[in-house]
Short mmCIF file of C-alpha atoms and ligand atoms in Angstrom, two decimals:
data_model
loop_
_atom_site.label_atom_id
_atom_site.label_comp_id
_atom_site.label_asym_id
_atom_site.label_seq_id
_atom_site.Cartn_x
_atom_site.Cartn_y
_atom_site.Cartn_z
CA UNK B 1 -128.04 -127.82 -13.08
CA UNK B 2 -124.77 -129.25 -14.43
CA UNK B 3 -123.29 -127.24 -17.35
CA UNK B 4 -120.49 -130.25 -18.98
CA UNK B 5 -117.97 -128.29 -21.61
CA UNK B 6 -116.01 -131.79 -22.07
CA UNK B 7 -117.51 -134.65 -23.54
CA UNK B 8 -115.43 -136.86 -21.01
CA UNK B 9 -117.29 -135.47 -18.72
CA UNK B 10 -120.66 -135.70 -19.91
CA UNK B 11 -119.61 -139.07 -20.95
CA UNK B 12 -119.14 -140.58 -17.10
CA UNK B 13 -122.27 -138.52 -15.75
CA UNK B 14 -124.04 -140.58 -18.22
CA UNK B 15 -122.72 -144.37 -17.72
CA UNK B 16 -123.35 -143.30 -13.93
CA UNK B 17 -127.09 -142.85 -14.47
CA UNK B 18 -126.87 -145.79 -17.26
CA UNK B 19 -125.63 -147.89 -14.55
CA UNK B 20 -128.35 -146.79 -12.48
CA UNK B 21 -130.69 -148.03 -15.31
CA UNK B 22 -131.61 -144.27 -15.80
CA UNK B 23 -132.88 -143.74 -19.33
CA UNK B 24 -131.80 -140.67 -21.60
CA UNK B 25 -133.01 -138.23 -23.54
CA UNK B 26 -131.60 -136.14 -26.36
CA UNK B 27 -132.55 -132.65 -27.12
CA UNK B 28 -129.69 -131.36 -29.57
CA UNK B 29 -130.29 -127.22 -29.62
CA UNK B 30 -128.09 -124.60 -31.16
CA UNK B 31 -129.14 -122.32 -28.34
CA UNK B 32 -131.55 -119.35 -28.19
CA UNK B 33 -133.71 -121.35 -26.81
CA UNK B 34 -137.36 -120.15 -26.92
CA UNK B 35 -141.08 -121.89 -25.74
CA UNK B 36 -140.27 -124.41 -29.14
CA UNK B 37 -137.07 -126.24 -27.73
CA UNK B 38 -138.59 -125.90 -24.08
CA UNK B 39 -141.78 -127.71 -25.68
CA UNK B 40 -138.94 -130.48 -26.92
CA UNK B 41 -137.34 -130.53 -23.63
CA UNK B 42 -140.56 -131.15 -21.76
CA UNK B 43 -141.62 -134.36 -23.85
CA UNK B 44 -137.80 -136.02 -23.05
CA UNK B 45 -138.34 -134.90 -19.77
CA UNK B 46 -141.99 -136.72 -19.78
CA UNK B 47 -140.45 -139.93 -21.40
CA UNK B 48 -137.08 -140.26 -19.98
CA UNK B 49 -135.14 -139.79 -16.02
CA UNK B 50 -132.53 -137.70 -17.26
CA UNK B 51 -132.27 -134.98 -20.55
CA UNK B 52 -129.25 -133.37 -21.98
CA UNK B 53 -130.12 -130.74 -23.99
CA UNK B 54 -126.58 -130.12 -25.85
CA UNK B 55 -125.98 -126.29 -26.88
CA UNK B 56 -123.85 -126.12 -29.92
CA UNK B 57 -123.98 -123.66 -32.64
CA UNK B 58 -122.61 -125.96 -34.94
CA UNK B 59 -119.95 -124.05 -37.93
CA UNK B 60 -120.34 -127.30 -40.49
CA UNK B 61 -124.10 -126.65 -41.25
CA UNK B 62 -123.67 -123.28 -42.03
CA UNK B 63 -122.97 -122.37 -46.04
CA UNK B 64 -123.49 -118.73 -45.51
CA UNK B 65 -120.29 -117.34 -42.78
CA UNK B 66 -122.77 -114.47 -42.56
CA UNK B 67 -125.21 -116.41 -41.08
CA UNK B 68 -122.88 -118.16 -38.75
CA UNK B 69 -121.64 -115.06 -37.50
CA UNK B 70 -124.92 -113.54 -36.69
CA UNK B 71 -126.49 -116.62 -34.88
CA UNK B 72 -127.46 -115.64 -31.98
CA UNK B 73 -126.28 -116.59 -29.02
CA UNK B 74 -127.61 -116.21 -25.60
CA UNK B 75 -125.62 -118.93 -23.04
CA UNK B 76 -126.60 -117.41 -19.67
CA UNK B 77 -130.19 -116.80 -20.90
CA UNK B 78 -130.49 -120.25 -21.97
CA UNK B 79 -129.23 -121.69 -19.05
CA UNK B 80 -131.41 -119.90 -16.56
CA UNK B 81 -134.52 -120.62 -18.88
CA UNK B 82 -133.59 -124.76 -18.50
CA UNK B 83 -133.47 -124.53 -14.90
CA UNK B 84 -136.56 -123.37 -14.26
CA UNK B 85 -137.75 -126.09 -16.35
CA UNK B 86 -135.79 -128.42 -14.28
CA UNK B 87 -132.50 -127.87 -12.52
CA UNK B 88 -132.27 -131.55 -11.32
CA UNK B 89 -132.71 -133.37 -14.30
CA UNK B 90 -131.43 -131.68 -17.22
CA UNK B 91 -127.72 -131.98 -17.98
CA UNK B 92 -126.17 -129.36 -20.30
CA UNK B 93 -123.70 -129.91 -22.84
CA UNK B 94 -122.16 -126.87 -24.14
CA UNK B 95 -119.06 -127.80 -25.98
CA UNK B 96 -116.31 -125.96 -27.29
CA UNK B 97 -115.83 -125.94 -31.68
CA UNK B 98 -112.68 -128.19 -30.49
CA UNK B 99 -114.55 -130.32 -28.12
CA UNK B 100 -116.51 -131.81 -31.08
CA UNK B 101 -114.40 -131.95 -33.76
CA UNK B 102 -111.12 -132.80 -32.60
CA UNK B 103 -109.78 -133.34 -36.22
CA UNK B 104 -110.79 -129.65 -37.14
CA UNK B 105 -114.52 -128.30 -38.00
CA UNK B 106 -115.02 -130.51 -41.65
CA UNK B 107 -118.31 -132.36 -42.26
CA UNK B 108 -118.29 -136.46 -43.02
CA UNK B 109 -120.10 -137.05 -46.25
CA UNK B 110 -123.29 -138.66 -46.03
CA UNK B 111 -126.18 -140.33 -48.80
CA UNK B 112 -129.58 -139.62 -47.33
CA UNK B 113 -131.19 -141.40 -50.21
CA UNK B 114 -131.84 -138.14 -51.82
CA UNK B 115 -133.60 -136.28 -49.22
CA UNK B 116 -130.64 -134.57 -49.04
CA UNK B 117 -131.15 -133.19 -52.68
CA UNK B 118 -134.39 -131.43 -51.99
CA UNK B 119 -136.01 -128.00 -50.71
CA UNK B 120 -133.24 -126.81 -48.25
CA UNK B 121 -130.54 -128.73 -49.75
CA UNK B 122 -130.85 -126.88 -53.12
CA UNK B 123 -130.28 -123.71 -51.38
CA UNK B 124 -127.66 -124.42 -48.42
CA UNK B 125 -124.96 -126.34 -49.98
CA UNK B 126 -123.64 -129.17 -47.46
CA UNK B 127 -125.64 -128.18 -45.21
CA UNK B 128 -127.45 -131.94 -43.82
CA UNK B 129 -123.71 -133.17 -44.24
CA UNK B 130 -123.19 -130.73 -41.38
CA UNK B 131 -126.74 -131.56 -39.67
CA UNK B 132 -125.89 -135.84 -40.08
CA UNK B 133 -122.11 -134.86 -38.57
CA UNK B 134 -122.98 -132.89 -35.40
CA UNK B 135 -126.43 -135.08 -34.99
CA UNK B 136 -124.07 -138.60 -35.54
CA UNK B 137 -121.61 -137.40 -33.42
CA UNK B 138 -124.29 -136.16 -30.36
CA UNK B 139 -125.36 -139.36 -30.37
CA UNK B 140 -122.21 -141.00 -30.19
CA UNK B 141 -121.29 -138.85 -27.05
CA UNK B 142 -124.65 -138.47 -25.04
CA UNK B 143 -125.93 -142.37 -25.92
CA UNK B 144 -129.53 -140.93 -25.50
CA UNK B 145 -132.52 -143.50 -25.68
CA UNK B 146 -134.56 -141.21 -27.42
CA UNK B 147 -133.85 -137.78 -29.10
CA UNK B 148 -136.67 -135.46 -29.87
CA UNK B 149 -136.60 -132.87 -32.76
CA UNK B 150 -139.15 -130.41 -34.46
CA UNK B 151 -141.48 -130.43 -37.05
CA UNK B 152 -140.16 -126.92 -38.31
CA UNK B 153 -136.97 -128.55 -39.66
CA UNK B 154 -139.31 -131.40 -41.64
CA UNK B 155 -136.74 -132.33 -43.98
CA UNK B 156 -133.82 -132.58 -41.08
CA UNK B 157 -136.34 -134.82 -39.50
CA UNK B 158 -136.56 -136.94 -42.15
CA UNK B 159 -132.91 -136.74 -42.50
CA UNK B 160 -132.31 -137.68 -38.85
CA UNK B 161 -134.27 -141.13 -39.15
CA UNK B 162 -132.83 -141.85 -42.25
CA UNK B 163 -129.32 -141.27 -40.87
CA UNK B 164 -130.18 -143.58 -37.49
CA UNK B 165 -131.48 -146.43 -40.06
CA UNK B 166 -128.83 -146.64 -42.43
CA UNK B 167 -126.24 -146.25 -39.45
CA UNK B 168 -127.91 -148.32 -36.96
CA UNK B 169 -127.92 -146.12 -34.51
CA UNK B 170 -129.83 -147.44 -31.07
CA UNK B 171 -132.37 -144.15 -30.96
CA UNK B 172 -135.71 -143.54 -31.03
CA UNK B 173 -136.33 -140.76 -32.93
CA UNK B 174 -139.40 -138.83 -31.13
CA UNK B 175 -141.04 -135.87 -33.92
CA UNK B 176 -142.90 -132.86 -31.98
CA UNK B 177 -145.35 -130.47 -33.45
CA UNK B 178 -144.10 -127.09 -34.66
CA UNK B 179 -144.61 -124.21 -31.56
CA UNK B 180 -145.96 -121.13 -33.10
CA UNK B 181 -146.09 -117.67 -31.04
CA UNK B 182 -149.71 -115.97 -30.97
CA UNK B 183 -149.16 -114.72 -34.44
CA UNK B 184 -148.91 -117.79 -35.74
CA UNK B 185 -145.45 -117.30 -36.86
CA UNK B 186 -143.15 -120.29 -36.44
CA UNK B 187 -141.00 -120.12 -33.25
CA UNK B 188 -137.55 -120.21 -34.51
CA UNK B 189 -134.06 -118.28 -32.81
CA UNK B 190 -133.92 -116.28 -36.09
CA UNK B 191 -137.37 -114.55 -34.92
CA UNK B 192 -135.17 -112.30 -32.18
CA UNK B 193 -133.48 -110.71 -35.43
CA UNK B 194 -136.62 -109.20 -37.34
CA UNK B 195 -137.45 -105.63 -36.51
CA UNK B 196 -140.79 -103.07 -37.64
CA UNK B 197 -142.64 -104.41 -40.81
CA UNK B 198 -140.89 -107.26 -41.31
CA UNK B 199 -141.77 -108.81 -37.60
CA UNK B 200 -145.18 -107.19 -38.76
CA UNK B 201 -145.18 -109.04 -42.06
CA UNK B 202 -143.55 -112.60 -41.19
CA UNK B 203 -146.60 -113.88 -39.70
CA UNK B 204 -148.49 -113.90 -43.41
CA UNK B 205 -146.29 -116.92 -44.21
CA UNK B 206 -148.29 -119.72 -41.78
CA UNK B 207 -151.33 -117.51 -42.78
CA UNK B 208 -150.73 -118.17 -47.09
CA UNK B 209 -149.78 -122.21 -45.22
CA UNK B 210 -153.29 -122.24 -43.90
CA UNK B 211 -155.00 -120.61 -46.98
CA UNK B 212 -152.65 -123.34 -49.20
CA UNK B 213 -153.82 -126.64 -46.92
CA UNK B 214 -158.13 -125.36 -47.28
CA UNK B 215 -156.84 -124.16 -51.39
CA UNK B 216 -154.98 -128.03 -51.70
CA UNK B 217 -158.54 -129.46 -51.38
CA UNK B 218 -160.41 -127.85 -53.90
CA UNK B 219 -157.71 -126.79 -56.82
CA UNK B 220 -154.92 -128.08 -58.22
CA UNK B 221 -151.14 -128.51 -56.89
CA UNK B 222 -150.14 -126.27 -59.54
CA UNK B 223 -152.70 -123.32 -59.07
CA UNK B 224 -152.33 -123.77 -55.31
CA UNK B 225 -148.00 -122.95 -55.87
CA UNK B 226 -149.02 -120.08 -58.38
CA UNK B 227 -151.55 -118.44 -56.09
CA UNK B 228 -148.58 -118.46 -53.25
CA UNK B 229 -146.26 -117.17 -55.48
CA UNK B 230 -148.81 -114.36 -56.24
CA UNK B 231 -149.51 -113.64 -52.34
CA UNK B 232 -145.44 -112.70 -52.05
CA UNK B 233 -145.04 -111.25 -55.14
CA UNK B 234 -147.19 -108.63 -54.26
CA UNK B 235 -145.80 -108.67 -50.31
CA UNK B 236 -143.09 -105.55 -50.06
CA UNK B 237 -141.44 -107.17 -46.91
CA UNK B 238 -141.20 -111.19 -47.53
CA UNK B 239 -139.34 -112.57 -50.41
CA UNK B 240 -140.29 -116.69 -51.28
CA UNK B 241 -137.24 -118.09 -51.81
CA UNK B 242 -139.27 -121.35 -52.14
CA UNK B 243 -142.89 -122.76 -52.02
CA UNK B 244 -143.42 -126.66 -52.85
CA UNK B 245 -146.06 -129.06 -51.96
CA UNK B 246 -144.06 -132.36 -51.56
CA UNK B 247 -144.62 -136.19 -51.03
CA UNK B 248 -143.84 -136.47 -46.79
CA UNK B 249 -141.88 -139.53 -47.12
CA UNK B 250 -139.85 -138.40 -50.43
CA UNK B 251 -139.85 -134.38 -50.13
CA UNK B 252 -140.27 -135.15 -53.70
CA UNK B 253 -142.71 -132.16 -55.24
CA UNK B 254 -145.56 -133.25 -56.57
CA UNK B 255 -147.45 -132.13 -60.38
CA UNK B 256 -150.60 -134.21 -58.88
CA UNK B 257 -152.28 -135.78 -55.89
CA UNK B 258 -152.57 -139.51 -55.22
CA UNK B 259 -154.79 -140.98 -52.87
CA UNK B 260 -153.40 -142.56 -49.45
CA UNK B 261 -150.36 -140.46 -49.90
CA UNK B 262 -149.45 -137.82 -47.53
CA UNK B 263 -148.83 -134.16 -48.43
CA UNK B 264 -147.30 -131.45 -46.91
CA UNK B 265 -146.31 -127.92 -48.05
CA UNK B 266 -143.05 -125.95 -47.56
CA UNK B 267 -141.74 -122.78 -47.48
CA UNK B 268 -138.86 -121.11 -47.48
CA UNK B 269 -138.75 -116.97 -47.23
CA UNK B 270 -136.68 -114.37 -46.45
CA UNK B 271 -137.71 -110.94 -44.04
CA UNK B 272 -135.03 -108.75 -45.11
CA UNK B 273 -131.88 -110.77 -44.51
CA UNK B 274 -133.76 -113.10 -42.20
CA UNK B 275 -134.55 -116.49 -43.49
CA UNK B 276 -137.71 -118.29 -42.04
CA UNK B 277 -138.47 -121.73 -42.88
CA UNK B 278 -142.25 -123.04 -42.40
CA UNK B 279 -144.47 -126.22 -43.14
CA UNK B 280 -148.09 -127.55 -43.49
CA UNK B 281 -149.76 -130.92 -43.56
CA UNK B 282 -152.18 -130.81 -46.27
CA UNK B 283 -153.87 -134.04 -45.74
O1 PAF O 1 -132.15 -127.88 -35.52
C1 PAF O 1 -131.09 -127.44 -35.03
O2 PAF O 1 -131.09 -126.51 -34.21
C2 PAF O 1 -129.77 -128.01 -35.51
O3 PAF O 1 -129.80 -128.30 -36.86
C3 PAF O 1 -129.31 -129.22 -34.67
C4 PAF O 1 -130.26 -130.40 -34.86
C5 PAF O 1 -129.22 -128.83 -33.23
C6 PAF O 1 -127.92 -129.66 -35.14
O4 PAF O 1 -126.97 -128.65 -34.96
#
C-alpha cells in the first residue's frame, strides 16, 4: 500500500489513475482508525477503483490544545489495519502540519448558513472553520468523486454538503450509518481513552438515545429533554454537556413537533475528561 507524505505526490498518483478513467474516493480520517472508518472505507471501496483515506490530525479544529495534544495517534496501527482491508487499492495520505498549510496552521473563515452556530459550535469555538479548511483543502488535493463521512459527526455532515454547495465543489457527498461496538456505544478514537466506570458507564448515552426516540412518540419535546437531563443528573460518571432534539435539515432545536419534518436528537457528554458525541433519528 502506498503511504504519500507530499501532496505532489499524491497529486500525480491520482491524474495517473484519472487518466486511466479510474474513479476516486475520499475517506478524510484523523487516524485511530477503528471498525467505524473501516465501515467508511469499505463503501468508497464498493463505489469507486481507487480510495485515499488521508490521515491528518488536523490542529485548526481543535479549540481545546489539551485535546489536541492527547489525540491519539496510532500511524503504524492504522496502516497495517488498511492493508488488510486492501493493500492494492487504498492510497494513504499522511501529511505533514506543513504539507497542508503551507501559509502556517490558521483556519479560512466560512458562513455555513448557521449550522455553524448550533450544538457543537456553541461549545468548540472555530471549530467547523477548521473542519470546512482541512475538508476544502482535501478535496482540492485528492479530487475524489465521492467522499464518504459518518453519521456520528451529524452536524459536520451537514456542514460538509453545505460547504460543497455553496463552493461548488464537484463531490458527491456519500453519509454512512453510525458503527456502534456491542455496547452500543458509538465507535469513536476517543473510546481508547476511557478507563473502569466510565468505559462501564458511556454506553448509557445511546441507551437514554433509544429510551428518548420510543419517549419522542408519546410525550412532549420538552419532557423528553427534562427526563434526559434527569437520567445524567443522577449518573456519577457522565456529565451532559448537551441534549437537544433538533430539526435535521436546520439543527435548529425544536419547542414542538411538525408533521413531515424530520427529527433527530443529540448529545453531547463528557466521561471524565473524555468527550463523546452521539445522535438519534426520532422519526
Ligand atoms: O471527522 C473527522 O475525523 C474530522 O473532522 C475530519 C473530517 C477528518 C477533518 O479533519
Amino acid at each position: 500500500m502506498k503511504v504519500y507524505s507530499k501532496k505532489e505526490q499524491l497529486g500525480q498518483a491520482i491524474s495517473g489513475f484519472k487518466g486511466q478513467d479510474l474513479t476516486i474516493g475520499l475517506v478524510p480520517t484523523m487516524g485511530a482508525l477503528h471498525e467505524g472508518h473501516l465501515a467508511l472505507v469499505k463503501s468508497a471501496l464498493k463505489d469507486n477503483n481507487k480510495v485515499v483515506v488521508s490521515i491528518f490530525v488536523n490542529p485548526t479544529q481543535f479549540n481545546n490544545q489539551d485535546d489536541l495534544k492527547k489525540y491519539p495517534r496510532t500511524m503504524e496501527e492504522d496502516i497495517r489495519l488498511l492493508e488488510a482491508v486492501d493493500a492494492e487499492n487504498i492510497l494513504v495520505y499522511a501529511p505533514t502540519v506543513e504539507d497542508v498549510y503551507e501559509e502556517g496552521a490558521v483556519s479560512e473563515h466560512f458562513d455555513f448558513d448557521g449550522l455553524e452556530f448550533e450544538m457543537e459550535g456553541k461549545f468548540r469555538a472555530g471549530h467547523f472553520d477548521g473542519v470546512g479548511t482541512i475538508v476544502k483543502r482535501l478535496f482540492e488535493i485528492a479530487t475524489p468523486d465521492k467522499a464518504y463521512f459518518g453519521e456520528k459527526d451529524f452536524q459536520q455532515l451537514q456542514i460538509i454538503k453545505k460547504l460543497v454547495a455553496k463552493h461548488n465543489i464537484p463531490v458527491e457527498i456519500v453519509a454512512c450509518e453510525i458503527c456502534r461496538e456491542p455496547s452500543g456505544l458509538a465507535m469513536s478514537s476517543r473510546n481508547v481513552r476511557l478507563h473502569g466506570g466510565y468505559k462501564e458507564a458511556a454506553p448509557f448515552i445511546y441507551k437514554t438515545l433509544k429510551s428518548a426516540k420510543v419517549n419522542f412518540g408519546i410525550k412532549s419535546v420538552n419532557d423528553v429533554v427534562q427526563w434526559v437531563e434527569n437520567q445524567f443528573y443522577e449518573n456519577e460518571f457522565l456529565d451532559l454537556e448537551y441534549f437537544i432534539i433538533a430539526e435535521e435539515s436546520t439543527l435548529k432545536s425544536i419547542d414542538t413537533k411538525n408533521n413531515n419534518t424530520n427529527y433527530r436528537a443529540f448529545i453531547a457528554v463528557y466521561a471524565d475528561d473524555v468527550r463523546l458525541i452521539d445522535n438519534i433519528a426520532l422519526n
